[in-house]
PDB file of C-alpha atoms and ligand atoms in Angstrom:
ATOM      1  CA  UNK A  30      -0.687 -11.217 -10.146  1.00 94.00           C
ATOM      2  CA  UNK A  31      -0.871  -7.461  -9.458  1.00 97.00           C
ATOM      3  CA  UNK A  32      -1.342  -6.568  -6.004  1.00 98.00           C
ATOM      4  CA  UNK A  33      -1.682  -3.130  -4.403  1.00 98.00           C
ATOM      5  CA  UNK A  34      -0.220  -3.307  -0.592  1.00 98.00           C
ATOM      6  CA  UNK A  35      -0.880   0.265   0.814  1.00 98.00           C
ATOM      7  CA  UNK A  36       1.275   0.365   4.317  1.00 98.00           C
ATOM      8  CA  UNK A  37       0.571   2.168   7.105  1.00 97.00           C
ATOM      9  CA  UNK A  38       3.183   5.313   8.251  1.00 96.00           C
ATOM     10  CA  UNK A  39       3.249   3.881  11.744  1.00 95.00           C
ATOM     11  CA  UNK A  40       3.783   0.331  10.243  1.00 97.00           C
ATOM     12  CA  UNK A  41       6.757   1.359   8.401  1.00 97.00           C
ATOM     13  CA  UNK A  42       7.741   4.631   9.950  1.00 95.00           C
ATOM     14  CA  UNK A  43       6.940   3.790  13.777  1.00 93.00           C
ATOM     15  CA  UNK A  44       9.667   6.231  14.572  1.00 88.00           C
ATOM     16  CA  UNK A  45      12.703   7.353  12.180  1.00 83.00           C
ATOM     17  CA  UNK A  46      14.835   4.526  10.875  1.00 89.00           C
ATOM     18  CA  UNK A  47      16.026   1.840   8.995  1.00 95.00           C
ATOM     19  CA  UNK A  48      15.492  -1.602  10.075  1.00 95.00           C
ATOM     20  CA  UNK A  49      11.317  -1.678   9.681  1.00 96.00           C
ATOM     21  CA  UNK A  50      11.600  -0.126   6.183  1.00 97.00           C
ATOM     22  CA  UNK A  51      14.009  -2.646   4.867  1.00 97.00           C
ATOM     23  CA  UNK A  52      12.133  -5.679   6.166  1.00 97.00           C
ATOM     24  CA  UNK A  53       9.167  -4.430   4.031  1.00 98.00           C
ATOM     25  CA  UNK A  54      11.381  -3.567   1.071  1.00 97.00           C
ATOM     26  CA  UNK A  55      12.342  -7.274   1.291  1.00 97.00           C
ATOM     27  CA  UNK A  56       9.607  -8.584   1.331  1.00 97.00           C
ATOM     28  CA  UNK A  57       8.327  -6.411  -1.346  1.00 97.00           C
ATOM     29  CA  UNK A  58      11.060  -7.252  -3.524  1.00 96.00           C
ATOM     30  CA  UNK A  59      10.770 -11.260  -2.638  1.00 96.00           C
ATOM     31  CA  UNK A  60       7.047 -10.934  -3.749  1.00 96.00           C
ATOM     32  CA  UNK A  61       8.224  -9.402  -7.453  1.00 95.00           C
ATOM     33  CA  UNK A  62      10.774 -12.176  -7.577  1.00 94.00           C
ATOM     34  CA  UNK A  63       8.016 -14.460  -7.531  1.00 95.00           C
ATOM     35  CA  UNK A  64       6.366 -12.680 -10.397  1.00 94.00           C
ATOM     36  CA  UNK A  65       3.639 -10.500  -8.395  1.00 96.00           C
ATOM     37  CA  UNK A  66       3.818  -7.171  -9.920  1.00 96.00           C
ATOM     38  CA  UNK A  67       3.352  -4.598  -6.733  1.00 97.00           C
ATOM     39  CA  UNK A  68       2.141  -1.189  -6.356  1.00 98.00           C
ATOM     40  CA  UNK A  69       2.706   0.257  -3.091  1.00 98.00           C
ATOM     41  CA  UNK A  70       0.776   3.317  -1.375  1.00 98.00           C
ATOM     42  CA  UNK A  71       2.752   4.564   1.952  1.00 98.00           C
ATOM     43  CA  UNK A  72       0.867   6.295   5.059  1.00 97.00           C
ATOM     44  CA  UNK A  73       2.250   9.151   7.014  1.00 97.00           C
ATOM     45  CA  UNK A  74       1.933   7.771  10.393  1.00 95.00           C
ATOM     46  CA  UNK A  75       2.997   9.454  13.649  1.00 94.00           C
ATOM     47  CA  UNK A  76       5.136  12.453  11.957  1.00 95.00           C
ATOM     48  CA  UNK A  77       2.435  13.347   9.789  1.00 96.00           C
ATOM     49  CA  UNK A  78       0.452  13.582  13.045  1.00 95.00           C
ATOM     50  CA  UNK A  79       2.914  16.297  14.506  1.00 96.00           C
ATOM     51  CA  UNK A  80       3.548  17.703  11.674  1.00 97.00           C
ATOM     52  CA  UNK A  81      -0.542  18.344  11.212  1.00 96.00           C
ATOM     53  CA  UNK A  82      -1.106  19.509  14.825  1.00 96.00           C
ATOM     54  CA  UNK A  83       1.866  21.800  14.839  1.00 97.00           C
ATOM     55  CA  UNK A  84       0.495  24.000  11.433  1.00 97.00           C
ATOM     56  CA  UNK A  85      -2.990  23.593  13.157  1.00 96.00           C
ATOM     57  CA  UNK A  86      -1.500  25.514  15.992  1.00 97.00           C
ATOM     58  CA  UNK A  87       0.556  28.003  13.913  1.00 98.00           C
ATOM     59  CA  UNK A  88      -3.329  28.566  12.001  1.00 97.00           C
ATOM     60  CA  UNK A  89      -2.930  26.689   8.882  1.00 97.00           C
ATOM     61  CA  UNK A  90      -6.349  25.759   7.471  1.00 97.00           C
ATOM     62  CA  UNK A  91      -7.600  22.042   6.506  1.00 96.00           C
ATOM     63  CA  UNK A  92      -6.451  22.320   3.030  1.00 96.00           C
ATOM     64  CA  UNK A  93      -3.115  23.415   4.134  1.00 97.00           C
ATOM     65  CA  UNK A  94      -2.721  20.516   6.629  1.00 97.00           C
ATOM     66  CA  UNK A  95      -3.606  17.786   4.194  1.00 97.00           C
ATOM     67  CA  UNK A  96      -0.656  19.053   1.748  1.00 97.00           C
ATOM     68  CA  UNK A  97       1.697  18.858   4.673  1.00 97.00           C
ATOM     69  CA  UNK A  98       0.472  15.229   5.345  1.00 97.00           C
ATOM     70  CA  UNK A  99       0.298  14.227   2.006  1.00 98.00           C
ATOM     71  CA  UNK A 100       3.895  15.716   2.016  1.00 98.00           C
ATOM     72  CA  UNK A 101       5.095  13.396   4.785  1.00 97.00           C
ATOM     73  CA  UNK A 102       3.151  10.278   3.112  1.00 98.00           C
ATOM     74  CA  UNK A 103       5.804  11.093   0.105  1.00 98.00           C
ATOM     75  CA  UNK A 104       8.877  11.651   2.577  1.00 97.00           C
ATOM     76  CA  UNK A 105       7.787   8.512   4.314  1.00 97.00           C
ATOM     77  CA  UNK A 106       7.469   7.000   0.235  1.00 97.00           C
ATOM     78  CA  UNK A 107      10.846   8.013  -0.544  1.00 97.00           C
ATOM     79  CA  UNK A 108      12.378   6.134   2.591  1.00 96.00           C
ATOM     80  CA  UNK A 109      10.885   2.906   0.907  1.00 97.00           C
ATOM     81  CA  UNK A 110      12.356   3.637  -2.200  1.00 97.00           C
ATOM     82  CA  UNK A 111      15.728   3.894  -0.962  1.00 96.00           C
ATOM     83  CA  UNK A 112      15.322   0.597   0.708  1.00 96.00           C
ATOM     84  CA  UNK A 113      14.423  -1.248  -2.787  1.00 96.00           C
ATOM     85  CA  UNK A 114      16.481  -1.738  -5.533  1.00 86.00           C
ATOM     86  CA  UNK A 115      17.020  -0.148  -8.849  1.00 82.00           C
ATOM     87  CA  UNK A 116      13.789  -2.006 -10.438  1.00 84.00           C
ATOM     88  CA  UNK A 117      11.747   0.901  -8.723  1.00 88.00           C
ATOM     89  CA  UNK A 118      10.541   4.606  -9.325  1.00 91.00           C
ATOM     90  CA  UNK A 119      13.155   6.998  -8.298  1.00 94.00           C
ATOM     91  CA  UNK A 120      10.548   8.762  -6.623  1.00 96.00           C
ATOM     92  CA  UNK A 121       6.673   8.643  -5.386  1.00 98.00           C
ATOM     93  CA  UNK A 122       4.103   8.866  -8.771  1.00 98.00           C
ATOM     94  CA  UNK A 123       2.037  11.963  -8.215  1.00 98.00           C
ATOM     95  CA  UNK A 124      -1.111  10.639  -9.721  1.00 98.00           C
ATOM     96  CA  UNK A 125      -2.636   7.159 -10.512  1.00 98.00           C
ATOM     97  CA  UNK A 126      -1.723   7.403 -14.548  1.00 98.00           C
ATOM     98  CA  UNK A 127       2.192   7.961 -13.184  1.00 97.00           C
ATOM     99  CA  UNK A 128       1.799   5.092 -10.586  1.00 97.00           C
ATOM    100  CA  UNK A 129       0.366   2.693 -13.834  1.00 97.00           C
ATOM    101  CA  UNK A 130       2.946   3.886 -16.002  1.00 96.00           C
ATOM    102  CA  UNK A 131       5.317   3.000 -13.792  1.00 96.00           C
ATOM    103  CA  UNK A 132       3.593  -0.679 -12.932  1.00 95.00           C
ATOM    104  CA  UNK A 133       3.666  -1.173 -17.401  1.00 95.00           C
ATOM    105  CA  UNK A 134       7.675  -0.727 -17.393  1.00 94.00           C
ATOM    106  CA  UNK A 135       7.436  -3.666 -15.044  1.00 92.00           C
ATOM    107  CA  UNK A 136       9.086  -1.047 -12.426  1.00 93.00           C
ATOM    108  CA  UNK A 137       8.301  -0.965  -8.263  1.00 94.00           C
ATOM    109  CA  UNK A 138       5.205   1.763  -8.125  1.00 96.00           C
ATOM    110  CA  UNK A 139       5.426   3.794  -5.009  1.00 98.00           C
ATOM    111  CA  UNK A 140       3.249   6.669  -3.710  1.00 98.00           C
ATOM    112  CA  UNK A 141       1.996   8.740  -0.677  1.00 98.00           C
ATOM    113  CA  UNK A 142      -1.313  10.666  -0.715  1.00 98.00           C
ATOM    114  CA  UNK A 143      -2.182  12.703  -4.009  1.00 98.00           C
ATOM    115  CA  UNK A 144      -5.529  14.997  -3.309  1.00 97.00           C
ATOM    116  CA  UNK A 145      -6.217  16.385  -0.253  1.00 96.00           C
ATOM    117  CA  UNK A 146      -9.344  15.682   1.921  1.00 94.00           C
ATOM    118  CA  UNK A 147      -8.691  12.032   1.455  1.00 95.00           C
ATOM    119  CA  UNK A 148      -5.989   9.801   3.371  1.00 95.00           C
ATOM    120  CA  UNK A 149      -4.010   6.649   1.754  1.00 97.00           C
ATOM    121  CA  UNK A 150      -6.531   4.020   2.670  1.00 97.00           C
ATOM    122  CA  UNK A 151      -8.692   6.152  -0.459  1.00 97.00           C
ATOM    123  CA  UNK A 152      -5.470   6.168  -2.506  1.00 98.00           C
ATOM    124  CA  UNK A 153      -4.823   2.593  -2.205  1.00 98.00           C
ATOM    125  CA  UNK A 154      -8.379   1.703  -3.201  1.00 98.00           C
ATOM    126  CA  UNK A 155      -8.331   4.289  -6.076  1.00 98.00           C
ATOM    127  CA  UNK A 156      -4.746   2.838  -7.778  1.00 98.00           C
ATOM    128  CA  UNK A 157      -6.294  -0.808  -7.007  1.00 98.00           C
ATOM    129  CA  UNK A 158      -9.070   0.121  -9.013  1.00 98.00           C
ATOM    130  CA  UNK A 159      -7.319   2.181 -11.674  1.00 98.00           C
ATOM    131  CA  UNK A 160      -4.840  -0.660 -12.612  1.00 97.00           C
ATOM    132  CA  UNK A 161      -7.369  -3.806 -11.754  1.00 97.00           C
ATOM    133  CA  UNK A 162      -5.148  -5.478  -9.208  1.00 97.00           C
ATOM    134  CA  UNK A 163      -5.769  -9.202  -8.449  1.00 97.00           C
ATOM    135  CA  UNK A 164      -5.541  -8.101  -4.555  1.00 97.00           C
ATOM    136  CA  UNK A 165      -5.410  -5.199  -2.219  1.00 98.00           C
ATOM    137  CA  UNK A 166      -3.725  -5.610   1.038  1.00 98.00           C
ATOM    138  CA  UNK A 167      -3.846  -2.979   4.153  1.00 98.00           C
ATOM    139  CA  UNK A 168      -1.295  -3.384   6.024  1.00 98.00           C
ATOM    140  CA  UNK A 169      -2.452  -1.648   9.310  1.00 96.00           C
ATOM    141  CA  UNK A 170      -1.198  -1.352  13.068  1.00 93.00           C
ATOM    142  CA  UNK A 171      -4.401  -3.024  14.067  1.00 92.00           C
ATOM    143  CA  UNK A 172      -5.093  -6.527  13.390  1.00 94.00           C
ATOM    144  CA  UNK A 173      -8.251  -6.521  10.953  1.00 96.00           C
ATOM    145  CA  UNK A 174     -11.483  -4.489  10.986  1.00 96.00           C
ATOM    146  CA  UNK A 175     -13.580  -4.668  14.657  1.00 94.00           C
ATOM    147  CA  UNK A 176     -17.239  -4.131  15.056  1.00 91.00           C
ATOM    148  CA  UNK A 177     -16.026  -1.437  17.501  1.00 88.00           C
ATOM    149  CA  UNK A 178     -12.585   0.087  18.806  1.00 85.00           C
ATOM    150  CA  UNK A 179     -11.350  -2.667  20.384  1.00 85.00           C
ATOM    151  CA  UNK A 180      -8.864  -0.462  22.935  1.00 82.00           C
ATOM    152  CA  UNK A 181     -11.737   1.002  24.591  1.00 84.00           C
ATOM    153  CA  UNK A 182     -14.651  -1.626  24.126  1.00 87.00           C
ATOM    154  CA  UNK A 183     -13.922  -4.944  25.558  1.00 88.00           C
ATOM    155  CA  UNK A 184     -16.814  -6.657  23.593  1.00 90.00           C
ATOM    156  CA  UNK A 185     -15.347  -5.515  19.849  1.00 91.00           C
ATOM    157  CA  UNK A 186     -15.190  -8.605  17.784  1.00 94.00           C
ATOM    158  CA  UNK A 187     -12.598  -9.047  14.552  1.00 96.00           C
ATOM    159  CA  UNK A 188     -14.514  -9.768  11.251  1.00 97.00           C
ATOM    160  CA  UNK A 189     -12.934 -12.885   9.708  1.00 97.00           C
ATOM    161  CA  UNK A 190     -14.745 -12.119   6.426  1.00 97.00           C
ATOM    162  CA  UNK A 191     -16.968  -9.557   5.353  1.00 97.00           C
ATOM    163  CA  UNK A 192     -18.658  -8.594   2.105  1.00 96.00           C
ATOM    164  CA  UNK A 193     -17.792  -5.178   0.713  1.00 96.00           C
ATOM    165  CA  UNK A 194     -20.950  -3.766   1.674  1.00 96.00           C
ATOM    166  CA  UNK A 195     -20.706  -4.804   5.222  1.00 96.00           C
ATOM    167  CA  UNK A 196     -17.278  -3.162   5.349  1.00 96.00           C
ATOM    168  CA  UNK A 197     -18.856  -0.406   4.347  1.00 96.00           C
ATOM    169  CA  UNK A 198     -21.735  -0.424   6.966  1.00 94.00           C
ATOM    170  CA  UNK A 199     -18.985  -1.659   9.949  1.00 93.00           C
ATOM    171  CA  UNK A 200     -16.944   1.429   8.738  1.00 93.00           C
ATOM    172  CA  UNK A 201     -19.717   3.967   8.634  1.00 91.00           C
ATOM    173  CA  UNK A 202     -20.614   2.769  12.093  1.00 86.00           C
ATOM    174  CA  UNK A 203     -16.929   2.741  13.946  1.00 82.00           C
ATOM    175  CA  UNK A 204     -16.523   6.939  11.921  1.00 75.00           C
ATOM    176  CA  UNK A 205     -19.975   7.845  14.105  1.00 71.00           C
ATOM    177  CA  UNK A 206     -18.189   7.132  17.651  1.00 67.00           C
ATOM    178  CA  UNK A 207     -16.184  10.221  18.096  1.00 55.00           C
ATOM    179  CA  UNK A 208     -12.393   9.020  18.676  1.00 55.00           C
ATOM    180  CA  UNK A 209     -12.845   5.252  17.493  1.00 57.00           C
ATOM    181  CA  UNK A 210     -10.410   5.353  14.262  1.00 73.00           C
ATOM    182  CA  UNK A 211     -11.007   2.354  11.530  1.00 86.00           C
ATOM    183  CA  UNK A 212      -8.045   0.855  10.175  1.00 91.00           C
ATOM    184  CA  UNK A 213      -9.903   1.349   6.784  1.00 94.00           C
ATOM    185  CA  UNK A 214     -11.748   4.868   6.352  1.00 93.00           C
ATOM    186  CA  UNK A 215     -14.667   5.142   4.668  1.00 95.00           C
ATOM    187  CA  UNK A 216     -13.953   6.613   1.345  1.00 96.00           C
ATOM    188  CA  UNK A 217     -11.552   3.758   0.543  1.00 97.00           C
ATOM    189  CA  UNK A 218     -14.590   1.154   1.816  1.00 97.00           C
ATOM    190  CA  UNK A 219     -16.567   3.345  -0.608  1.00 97.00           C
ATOM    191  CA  UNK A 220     -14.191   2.618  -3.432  1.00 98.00           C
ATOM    192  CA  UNK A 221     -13.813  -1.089  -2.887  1.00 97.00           C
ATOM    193  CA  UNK A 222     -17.339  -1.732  -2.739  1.00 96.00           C
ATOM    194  CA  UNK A 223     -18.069  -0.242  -5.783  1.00 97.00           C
ATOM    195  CA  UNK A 224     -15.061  -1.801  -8.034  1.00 96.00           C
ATOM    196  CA  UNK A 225     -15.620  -5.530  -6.261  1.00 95.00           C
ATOM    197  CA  UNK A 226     -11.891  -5.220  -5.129  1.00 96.00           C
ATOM    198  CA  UNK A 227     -10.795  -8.604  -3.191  1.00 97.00           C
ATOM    199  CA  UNK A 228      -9.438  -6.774   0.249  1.00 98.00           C
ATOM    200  CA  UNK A 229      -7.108  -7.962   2.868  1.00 98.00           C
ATOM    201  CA  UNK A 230      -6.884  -6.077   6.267  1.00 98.00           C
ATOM    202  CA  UNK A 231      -4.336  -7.489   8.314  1.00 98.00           C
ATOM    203  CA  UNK A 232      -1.686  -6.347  11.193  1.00 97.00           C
ATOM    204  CA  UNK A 233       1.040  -5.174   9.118  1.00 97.00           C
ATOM    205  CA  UNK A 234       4.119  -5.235  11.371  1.00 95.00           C
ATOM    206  CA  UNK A 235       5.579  -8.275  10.672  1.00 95.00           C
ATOM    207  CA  UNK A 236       5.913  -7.555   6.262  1.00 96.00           C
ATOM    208  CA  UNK A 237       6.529 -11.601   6.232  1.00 97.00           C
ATOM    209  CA  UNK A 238       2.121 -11.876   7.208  1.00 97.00           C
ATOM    210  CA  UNK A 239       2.128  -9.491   4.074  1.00 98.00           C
ATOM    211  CA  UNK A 240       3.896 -12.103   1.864  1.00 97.00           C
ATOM    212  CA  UNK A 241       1.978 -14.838   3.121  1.00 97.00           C
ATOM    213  CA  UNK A 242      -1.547 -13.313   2.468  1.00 98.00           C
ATOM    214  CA  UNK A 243      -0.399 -12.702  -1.145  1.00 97.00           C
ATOM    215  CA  UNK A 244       0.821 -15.817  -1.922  1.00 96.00           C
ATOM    216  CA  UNK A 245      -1.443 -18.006   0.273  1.00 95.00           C
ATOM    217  CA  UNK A 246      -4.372 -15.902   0.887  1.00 95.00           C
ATOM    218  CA  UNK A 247      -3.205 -16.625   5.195  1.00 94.00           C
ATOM    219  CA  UNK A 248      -3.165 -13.566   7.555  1.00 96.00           C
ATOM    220  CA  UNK A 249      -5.358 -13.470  10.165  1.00 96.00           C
ATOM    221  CA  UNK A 250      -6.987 -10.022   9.670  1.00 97.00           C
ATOM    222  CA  UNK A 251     -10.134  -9.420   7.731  1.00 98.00           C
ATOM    223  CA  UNK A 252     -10.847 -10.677   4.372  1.00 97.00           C
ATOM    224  CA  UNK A 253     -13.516  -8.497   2.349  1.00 97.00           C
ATOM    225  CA  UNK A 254     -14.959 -11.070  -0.463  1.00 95.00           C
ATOM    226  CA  UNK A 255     -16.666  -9.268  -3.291  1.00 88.00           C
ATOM    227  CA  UNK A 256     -20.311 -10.132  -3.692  1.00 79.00           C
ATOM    228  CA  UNK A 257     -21.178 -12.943  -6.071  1.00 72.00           C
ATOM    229  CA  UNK A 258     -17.233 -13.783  -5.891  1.00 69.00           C
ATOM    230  CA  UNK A 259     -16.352 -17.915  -5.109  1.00 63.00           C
ATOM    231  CA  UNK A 260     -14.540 -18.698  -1.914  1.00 62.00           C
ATOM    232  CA  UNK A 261     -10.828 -18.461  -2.837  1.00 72.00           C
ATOM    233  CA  UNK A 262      -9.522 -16.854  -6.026  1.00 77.00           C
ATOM    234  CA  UNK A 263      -7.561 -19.252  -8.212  1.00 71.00           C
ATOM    235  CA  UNK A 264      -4.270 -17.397  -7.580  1.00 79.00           C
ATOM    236  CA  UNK A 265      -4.413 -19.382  -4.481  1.00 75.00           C
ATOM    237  CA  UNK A 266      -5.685 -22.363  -5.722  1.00 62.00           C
ATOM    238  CA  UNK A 267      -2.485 -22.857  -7.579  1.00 56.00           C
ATOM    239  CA  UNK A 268       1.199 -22.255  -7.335  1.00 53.00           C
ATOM    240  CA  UNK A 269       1.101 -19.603  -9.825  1.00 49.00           C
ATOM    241  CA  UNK A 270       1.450 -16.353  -8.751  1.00 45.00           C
TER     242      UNK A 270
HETATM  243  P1  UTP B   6      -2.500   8.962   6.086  1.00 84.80           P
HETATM  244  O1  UTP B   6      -3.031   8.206   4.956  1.00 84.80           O
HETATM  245  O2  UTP B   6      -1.294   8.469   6.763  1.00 84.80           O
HETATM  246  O3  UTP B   6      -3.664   9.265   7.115  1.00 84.80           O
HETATM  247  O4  UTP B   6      -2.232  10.445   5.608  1.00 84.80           O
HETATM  248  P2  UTP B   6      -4.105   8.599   8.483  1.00 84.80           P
HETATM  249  O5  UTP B   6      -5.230   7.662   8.199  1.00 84.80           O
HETATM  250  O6  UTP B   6      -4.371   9.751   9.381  1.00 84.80           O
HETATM  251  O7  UTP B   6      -2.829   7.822   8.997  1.00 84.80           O
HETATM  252  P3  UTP B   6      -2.751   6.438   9.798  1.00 84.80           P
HETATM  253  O8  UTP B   6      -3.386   5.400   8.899  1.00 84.80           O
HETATM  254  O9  UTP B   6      -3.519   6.663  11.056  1.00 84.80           O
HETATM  255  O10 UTP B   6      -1.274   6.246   9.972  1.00 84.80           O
HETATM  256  C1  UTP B   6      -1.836  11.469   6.523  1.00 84.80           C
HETATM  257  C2  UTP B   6      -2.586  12.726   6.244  1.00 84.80           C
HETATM  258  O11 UTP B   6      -2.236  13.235   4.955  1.00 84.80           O
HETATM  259  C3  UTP B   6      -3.347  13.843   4.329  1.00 84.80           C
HETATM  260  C4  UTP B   6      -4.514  13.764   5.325  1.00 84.80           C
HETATM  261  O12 UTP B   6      -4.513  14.958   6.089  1.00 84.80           O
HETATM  262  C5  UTP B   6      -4.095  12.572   6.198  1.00 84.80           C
HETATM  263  O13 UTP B   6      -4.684  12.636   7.494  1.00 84.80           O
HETATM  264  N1  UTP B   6      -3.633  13.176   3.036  1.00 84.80           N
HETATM  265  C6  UTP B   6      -3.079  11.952   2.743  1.00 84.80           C
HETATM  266  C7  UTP B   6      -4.422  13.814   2.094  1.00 84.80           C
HETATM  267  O14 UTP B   6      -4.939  14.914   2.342  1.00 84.80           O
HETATM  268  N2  UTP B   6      -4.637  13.217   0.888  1.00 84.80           N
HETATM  269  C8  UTP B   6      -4.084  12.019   0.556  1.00 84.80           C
HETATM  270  O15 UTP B   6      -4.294  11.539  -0.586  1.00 84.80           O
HETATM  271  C9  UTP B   6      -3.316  11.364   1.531  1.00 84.80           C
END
């Protein structure tokens, strides 16, 4: 089973250290044990946040302060790979033909952003796409997609389940409220509707709801089901992984 689990910087990286990043490294590593193969996109969270605002300050233009995030997505990538073991890159793929050459040796495939204009919910899509992954999983700090922002709306309702072109429509319509952030942005809803992708969004900061809605399909986020796809996909069905 090849899976694609793209990880939020504030899931991983709340703030500087250790003990978060190894917990998802385990769990990472328990998954490939069990014979998932696992390509793993990493977010630049709060520091690529200050980092961003500070250059905006100091003048830098758009272009300039999506290299510095996509730079932080990579520092924030190369923390995970120090956490995992010597079956992984030695450092973040640059591009989605690295990241599959990397998933062919049967090595860990890590990487940050690659393109600016774009954030890692696109890139996760994209490499889900570009190797066919059985299953993409965002692993957000929110706990699954919300027909609005549910800190300032006390009527916003979790999805259990929506179709790809519903996530698309629920996305398009949380980006038009100024200030209401998806956990999914639209690009990357743009991608999965369009390559049928079987999508998880779940709270990502306990990694052990991450192993469980890879091997059991159980989360409690938001499950997007490709159109004209059966209930559960037999990977669940069975014990095989
Ligand atoms: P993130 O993917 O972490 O963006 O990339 P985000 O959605 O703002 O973060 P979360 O999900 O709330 O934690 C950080 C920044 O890096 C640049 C963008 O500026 C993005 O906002 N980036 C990232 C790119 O320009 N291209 C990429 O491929 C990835």
């Amino acid at each position: 089973m090849k899976v694609v689990v793209s990880i939020g910087g504030s899931v991983l990286v709340p703030e500087p250290g250790a003990d978060r990043v190894a917990e998802h490294a385990a769990v990472i590593e328990d998954l490939i044990d069990e014979g998932c193969r696992i390509g793993a996109v990493i977010g630049g969270g709060g520091v690529a946040r200050e980092y961003i605002s500070a250059a905006r300050n100091l003048g830098a233009n758009e272009i300039e302060l999506d290299q510095l995030g996509i730079d932080v997505t990579r520092l924030n990538a190369r923390l995970l790979i120090a956490a995992l073991s010597e079956e992984s890159v030695t450092a973040p793929a640059l591009d989605y033909e690295e990241a599959s050459e990397a998933l062919r040796r049967d090595d860990i495939c890590v990487m940050g952003g690659v393109a600016p204009a774009q954030t890692t919910d696109a890139v996760g899509a994209a490499l889900a796409e570009y190797i066919d992954a059985d299953l993409l999983v965002y692993a957000t700090s929110v706990p699954g997609v919300y027909s609005a922002d549910p800190n300032k709306d006390d009527d916003a309702t979790k999805y259990d389940e929506l179709s790809a072109t519903e996530l698309v429509d629920a996305i398009a319509g949380l980006e038009m409220n100024a200030g209401a952030s998806a956990p999914v942005d639209l690009l990357a809803a743009k991608i999965i509707e369009r390559s049928g992708m079987r999508t998880i969004v779940l709270d990502g900061t306990d990694p052990d709801r991450i192993a469980r809605a890879v091997r059991h399909g159980e989360h409690g986020g938001t499950d997007i089901v490709p159109d004209g796809v059966g209930a559960e996909p037999t990977y669940w069905a069975s014990d095989e992984q």
